[in-house]
Structure formats: C-alpha cells, structure tokens
PDB file of C-alpha atoms in Angstrom:
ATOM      1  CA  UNK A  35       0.000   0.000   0.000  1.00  0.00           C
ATOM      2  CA  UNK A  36       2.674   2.156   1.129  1.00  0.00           C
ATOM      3  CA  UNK A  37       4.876   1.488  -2.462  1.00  0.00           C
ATOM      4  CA  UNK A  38       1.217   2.055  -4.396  1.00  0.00           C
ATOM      5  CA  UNK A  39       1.013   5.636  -2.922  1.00  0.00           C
ATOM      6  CA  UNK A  40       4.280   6.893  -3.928  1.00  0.00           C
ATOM      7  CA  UNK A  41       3.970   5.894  -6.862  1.00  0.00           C
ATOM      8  CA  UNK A  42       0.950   7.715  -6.884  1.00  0.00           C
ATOM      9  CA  UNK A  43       2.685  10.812  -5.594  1.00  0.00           C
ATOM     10  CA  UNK A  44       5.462  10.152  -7.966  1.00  0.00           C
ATOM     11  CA  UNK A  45       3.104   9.689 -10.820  1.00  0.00           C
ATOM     12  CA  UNK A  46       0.668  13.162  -9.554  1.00  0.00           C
ATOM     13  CA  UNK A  47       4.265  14.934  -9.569  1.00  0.00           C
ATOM     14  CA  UNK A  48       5.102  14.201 -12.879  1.00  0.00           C
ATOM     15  CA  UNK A  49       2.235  15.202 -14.000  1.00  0.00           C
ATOM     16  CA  UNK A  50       1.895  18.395 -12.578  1.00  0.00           C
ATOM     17  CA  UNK A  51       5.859  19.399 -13.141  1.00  0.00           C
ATOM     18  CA  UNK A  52       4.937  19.040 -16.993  1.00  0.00           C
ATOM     19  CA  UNK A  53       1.706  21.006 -16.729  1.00  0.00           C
ATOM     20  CA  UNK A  54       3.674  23.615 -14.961  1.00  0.00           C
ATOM     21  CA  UNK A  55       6.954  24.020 -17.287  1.00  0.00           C
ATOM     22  CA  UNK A  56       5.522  22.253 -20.825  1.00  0.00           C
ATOM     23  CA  UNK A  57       8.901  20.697 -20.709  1.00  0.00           C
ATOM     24  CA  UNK A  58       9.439  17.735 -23.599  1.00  0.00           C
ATOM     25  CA  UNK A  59       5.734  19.078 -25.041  1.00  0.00           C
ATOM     26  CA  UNK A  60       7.499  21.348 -27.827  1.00  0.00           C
ATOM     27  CA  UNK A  61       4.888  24.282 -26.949  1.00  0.00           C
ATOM     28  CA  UNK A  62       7.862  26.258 -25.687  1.00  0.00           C
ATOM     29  CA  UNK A  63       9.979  25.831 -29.096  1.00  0.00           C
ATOM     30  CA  UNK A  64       7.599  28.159 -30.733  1.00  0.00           C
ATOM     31  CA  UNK A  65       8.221  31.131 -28.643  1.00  0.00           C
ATOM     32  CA  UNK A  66      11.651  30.109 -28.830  1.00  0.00           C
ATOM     33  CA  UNK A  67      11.787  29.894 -32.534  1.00  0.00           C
ATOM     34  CA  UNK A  68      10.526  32.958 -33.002  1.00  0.00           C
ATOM     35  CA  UNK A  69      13.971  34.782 -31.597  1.00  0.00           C
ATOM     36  CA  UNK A  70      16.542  36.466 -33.458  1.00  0.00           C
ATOM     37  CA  UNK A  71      19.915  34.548 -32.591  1.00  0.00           C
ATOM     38  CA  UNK A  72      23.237  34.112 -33.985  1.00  0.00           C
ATOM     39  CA  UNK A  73      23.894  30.886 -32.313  1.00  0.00           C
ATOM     40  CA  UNK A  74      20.057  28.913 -32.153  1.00  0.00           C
ATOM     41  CA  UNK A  75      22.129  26.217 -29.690  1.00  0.00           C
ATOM     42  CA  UNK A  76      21.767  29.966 -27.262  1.00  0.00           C
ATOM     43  CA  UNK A  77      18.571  29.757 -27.123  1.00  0.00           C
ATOM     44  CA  UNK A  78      18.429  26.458 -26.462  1.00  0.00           C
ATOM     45  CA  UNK A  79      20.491  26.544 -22.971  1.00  0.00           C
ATOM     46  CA  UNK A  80      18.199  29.865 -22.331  1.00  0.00           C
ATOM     47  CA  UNK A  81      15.152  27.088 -22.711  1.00  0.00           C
ATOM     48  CA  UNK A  82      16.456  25.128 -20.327  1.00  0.00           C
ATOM     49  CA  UNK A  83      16.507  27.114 -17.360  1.00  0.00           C
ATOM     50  CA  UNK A  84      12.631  27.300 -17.623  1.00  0.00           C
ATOM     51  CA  UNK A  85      11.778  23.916 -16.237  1.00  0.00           C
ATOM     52  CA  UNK A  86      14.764  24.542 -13.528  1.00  0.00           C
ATOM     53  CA  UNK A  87      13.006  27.934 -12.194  1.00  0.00           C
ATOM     54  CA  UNK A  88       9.449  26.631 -12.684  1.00  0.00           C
ATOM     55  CA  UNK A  89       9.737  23.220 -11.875  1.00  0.00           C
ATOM     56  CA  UNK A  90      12.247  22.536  -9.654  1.00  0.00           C
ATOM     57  CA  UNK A  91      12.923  26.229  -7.486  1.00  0.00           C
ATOM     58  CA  UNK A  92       9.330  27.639  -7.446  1.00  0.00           C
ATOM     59  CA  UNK A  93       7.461  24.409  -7.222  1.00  0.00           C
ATOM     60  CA  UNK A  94       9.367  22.984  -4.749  1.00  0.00           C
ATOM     61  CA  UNK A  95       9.153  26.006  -2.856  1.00  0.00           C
ATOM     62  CA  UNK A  96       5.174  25.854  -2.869  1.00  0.00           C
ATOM     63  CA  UNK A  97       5.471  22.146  -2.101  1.00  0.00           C
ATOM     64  CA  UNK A  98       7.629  22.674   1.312  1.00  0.00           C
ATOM     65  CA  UNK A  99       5.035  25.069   2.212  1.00  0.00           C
ATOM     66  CA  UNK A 100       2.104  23.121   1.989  1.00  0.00           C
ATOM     67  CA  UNK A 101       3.969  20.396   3.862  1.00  0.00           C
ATOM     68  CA  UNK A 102       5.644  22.449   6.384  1.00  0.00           C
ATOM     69  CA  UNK A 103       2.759  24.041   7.194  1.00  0.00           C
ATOM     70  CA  UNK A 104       0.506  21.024   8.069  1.00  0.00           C
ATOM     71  CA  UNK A 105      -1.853  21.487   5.359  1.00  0.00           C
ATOM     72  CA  UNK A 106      -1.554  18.782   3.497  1.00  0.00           C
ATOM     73  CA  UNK A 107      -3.067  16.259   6.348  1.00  0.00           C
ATOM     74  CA  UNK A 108      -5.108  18.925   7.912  1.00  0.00           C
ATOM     75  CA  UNK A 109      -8.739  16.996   7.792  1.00  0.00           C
ATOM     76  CA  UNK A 110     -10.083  20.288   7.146  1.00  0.00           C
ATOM     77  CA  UNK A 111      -8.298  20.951   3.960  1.00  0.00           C
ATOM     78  CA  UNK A 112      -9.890  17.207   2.753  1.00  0.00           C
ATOM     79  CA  UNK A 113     -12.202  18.726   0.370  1.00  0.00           C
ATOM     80  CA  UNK A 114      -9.944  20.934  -1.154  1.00  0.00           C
ATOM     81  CA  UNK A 115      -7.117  17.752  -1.698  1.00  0.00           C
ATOM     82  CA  UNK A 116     -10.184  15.948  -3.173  1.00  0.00           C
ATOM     83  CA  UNK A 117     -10.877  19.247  -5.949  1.00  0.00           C
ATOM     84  CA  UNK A 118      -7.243  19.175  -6.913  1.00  0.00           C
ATOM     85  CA  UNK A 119      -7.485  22.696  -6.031  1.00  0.00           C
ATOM     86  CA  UNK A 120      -3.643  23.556  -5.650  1.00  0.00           C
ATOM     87  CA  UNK A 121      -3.977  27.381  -5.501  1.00  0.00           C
ATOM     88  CA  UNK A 122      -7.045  26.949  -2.672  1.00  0.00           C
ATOM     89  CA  UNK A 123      -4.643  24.775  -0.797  1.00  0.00           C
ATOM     90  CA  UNK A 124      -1.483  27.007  -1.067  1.00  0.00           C
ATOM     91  CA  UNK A 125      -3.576  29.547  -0.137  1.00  0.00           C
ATOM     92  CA  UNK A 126      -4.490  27.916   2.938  1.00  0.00           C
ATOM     93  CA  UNK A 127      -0.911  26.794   3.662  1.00  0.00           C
ATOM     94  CA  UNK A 128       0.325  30.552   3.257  1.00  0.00           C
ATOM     95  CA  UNK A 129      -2.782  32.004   5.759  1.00  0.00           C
ATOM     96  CA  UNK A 130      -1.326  29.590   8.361  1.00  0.00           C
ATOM     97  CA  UNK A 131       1.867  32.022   8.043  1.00  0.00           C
ATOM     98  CA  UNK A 132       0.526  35.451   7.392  1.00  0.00           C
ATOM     99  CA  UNK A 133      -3.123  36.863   7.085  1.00  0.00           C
ATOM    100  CA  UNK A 134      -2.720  39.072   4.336  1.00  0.00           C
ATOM    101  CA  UNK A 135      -0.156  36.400   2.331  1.00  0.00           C
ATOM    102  CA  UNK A 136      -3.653  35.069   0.484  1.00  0.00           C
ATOM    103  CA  UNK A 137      -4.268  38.425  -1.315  1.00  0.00           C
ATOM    104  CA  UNK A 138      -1.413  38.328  -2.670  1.00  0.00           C
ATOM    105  CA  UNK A 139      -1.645  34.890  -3.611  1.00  0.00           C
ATOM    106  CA  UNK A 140      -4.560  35.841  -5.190  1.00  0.00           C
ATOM    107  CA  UNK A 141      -3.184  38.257  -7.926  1.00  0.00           C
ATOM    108  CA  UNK A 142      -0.721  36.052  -8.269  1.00  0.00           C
ATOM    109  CA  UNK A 143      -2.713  33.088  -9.562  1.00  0.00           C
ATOM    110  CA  UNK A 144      -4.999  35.510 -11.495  1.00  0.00           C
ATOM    111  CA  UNK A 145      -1.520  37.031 -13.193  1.00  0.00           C
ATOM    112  CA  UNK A 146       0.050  33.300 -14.013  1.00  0.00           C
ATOM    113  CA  UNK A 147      -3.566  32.212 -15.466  1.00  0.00           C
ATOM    114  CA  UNK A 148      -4.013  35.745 -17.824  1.00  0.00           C
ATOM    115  CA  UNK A 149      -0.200  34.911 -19.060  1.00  0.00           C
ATOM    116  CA  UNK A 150      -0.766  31.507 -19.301  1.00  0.00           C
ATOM    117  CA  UNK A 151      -4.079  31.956 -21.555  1.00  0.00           C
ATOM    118  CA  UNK A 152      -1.690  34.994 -23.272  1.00  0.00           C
ATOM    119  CA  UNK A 153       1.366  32.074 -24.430  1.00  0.00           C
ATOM    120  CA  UNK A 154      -1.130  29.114 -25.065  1.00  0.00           C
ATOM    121  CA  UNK A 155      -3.387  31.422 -27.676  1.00  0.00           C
ATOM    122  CA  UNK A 156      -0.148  32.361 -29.320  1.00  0.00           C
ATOM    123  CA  UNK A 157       1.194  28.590 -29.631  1.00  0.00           C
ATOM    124  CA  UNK A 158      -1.934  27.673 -30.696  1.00  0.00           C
ATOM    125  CA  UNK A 159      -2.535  30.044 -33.321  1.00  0.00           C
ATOM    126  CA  UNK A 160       0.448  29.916 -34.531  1.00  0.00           C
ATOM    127  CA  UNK A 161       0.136  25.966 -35.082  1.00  0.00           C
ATOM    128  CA  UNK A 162      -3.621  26.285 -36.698  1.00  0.00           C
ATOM    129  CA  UNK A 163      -1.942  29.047 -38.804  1.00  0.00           C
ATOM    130  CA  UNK A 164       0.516  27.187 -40.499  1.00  0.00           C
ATOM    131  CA  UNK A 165      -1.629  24.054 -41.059  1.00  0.00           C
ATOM    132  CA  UNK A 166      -4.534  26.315 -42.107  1.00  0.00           C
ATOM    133  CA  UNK A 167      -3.473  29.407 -43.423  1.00  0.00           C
ATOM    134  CA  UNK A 168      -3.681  33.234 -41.592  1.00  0.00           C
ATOM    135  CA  UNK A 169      -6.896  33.694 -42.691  1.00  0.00           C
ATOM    136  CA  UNK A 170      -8.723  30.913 -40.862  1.00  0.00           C
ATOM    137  CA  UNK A 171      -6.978  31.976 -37.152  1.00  0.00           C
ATOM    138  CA  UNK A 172     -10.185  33.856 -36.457  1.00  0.00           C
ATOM    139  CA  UNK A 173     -11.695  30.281 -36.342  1.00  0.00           C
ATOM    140  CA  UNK A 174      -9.369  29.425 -33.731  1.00  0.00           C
ATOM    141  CA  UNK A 175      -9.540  32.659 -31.800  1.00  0.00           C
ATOM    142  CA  UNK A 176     -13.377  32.283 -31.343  1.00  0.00           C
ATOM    143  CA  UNK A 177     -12.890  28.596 -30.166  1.00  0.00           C
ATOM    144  CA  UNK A 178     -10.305  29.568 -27.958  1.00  0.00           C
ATOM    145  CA  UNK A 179     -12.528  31.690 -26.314  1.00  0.00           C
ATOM    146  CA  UNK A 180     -15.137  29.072 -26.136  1.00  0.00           C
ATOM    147  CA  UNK A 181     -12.933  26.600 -24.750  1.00  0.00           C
ATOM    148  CA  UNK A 182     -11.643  29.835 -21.948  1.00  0.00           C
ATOM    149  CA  UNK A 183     -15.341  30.143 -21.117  1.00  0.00           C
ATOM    150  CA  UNK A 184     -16.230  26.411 -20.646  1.00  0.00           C
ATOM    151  CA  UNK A 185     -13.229  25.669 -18.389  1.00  0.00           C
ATOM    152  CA  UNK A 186     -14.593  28.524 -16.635  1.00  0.00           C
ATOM    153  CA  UNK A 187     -17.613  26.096 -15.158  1.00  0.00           C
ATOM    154  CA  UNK A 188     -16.423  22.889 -15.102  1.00  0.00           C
ATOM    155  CA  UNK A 189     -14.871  21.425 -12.142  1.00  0.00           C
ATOM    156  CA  UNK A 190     -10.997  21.625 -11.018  1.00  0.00           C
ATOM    157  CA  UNK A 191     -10.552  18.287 -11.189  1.00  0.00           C
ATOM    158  CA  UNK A 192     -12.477  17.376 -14.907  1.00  0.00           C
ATOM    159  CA  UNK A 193     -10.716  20.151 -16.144  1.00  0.00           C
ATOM    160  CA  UNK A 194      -7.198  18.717 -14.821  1.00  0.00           C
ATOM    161  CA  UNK A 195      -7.824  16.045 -16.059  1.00  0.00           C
ATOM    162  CA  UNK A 196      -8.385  16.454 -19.414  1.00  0.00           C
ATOM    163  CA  UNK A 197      -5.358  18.822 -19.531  1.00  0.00           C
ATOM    164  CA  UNK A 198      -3.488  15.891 -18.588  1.00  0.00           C
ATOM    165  CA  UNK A 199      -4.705  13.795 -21.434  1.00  0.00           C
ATOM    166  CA  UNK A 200      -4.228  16.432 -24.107  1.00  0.00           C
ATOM    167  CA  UNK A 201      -0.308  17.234 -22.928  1.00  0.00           C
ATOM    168  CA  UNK A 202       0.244  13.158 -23.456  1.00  0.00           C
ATOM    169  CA  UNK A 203      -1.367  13.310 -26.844  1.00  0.00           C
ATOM    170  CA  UNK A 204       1.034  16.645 -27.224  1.00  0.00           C
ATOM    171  CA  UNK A 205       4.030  14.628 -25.541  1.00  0.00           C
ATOM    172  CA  UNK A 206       4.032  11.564 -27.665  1.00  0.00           C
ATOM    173  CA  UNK A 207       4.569  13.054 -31.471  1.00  0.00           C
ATOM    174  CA  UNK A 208       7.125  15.262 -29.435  1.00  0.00           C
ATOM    175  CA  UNK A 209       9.275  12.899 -27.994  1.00  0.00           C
ATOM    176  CA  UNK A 210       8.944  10.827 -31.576  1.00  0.00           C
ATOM    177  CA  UNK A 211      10.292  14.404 -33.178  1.00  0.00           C
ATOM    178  CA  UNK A 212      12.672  14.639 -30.491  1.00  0.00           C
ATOM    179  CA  UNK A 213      14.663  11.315 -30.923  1.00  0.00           C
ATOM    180  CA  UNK A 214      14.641  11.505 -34.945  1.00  0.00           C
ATOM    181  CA  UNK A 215      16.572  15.063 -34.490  1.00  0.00           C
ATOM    182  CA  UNK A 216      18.736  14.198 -31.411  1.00  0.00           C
ATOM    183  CA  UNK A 217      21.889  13.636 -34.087  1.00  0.00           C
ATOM    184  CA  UNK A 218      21.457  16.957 -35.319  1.00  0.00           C
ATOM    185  CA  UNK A 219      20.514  18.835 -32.041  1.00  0.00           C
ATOM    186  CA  UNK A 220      24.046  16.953 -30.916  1.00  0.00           C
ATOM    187  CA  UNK A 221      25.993  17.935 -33.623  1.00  0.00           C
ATOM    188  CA  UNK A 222      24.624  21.744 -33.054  1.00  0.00           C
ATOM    189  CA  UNK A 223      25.865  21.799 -29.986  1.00  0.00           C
ATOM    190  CA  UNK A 224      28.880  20.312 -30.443  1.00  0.00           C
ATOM    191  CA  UNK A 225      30.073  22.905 -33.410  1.00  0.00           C
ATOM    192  CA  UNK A 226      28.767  25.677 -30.823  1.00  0.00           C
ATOM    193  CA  UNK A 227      31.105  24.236 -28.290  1.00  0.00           C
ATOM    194  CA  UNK A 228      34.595  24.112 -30.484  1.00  0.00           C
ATOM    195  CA  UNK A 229      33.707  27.677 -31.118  1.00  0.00           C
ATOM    196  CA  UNK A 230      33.626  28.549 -27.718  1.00  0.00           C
ATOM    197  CA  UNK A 231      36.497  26.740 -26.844  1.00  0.00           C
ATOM    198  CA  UNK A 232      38.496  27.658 -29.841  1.00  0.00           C
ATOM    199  CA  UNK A 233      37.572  31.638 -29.084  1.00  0.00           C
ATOM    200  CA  UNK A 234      35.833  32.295 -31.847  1.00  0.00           C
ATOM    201  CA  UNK A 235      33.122  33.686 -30.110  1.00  0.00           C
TER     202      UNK A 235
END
C-alpha cells in the first residue's frame, strides 16, 4: 500500500511538473523559434533554465510550504485535496503564516492564469496558422474563447484532467520528433562548443 502511494505521488508529480513548465511538449519551441539569434544552440540553454526555475525552485518552494505548514493532512483541507485545487490549498498553507499572504496569492494566480491563456493562444494560433493558413486563425480565436469560457464552469478536477490527457497526446509526437533530431541537435551543440572553446566567439 505504502509502495502504491508513492507511486501515486510520484506519478501526480510528474504530471503536474509538466503542466507547470511544458517541458518535452514542444509548446515552448515556438516562442523560442521565433527569436533572433546568432547561435540557435543559445537559445536552447536559455530554454532550459525554464523547467529549472518553474519546476524545480518555485514548485518545490510551494510544495515545502504546503507540507511544512501542516496542510496537506489537515482533515479540514480534505475537500480541497479531493478538488485538486492547488492554488485553494497554497492559499491555505500561506494564511497559516501570514493573514494578508492570500491576497497576494490571489493576484498572483490571477496574473500566471491571464499569461498563461496569453502564451497558449499564441502557440496555438500559430500551429492552426501554419496548417490552415492566416486567414482561418479567427476560427481558432473564437474557439479559444469558447474553450476559456467552458473551463470557466467545469470542475478543477475534470478540467485537470483532461489537460493531462491532451499534454500526453502533445508529448508523444514530441518525444517521436525529439529522438529523430537528437543527431542533429548533438551535432549543433557540439560545433557551438569548439567555437567557444576555440575563441571564436
């Protein structure tokens, strides 16, 4: 039982650390892509450090806090665990610390979901553009905004999980991509590397 829950935890972590930083989805190439760089292995490294602050500082971060703080086995917190409703729960976690820590909280969330809705409407567009053309992106604007205003009244926990199931459908043709163009992506990086050795740079 004990094994079957951390893998559970494991498995919940996972999941959440790739909803959180998009990393091995390929979402976060097309911002990339659309820099201006000498060197594109650059902008690569630059990608990188996403996941790292995301991920593994801030997450982590929120994570010792709701543990530290006794949240996360409070029986009074029970119905929020059962939602999935992180930012309710942080929130809680936070109020145990400082009254007016919530608030703040609060625009937080609001600022991460209005970015978040900002980059996803780009990636997506951007995609339905070049399969479609420019002049049908006002098809996926207005379904976009559908899709904004239906996740609106659904629950936490239906809408989590079909995120889930979407990333894996976005993960698999990525990772596919991701193997065929290792060789190259190696040999990029490896050029980039005798250059900075060798001073040219």
């Amino acid at each position: 039982a004990v094994a079957g829950g951390m893998v559970g935890v494991i498995v919940q972590g996972f999941k959440r650390a790739v909803f959180s930083s998009e990393a091995g989805l390929g979402s976060a190439a097309i911002a990339h892509s659309a820099a201006s760089v000498k060197y594109p292995v650059r902008q690569g490294l630059v990608a990188l450090y996403e996941p790292f602050i995301d991920t593994i500082v801030i997450c982590t971060m929120t994570a010792l806090v709701i543990v530290l703080t006794g949240v996360y086995n409070d029986p009074a917190t029970e119905a929020i665990r059962e939602a999935k409703n992180g930012a309710a729960l942080t929130g809680v976690a936070f109020a145990q610390v400082s009254d007016w820590f919530p608030a703040i909280l609060a625009v937080s969330v609001f600022l991460f979901a209005y970015s978040t809705m900002i980059s996803w409407s780009y990636y997506g567009e951007r995609c339905w553009s070049y399969l479609f053309g420019e002049r049908s992106a006002i098809v996926y604007r207005v379904v976009f905004i559908m899709f904004i205003v239906l996740a609106s009244v659904v629950s936490a926990a239906n809408l989590l999980d079909f995120t889930d199931l979407l990333v894996l459908a976005m993960a698999f043709p990525n990772l596919i991509g991701l193997y065929v163009l290792s060789g190259k992506v190696r040999r990029s990086l490896d050029e980039y590397r005798d250059k900075l050795r060798s001073g040219e740079m």
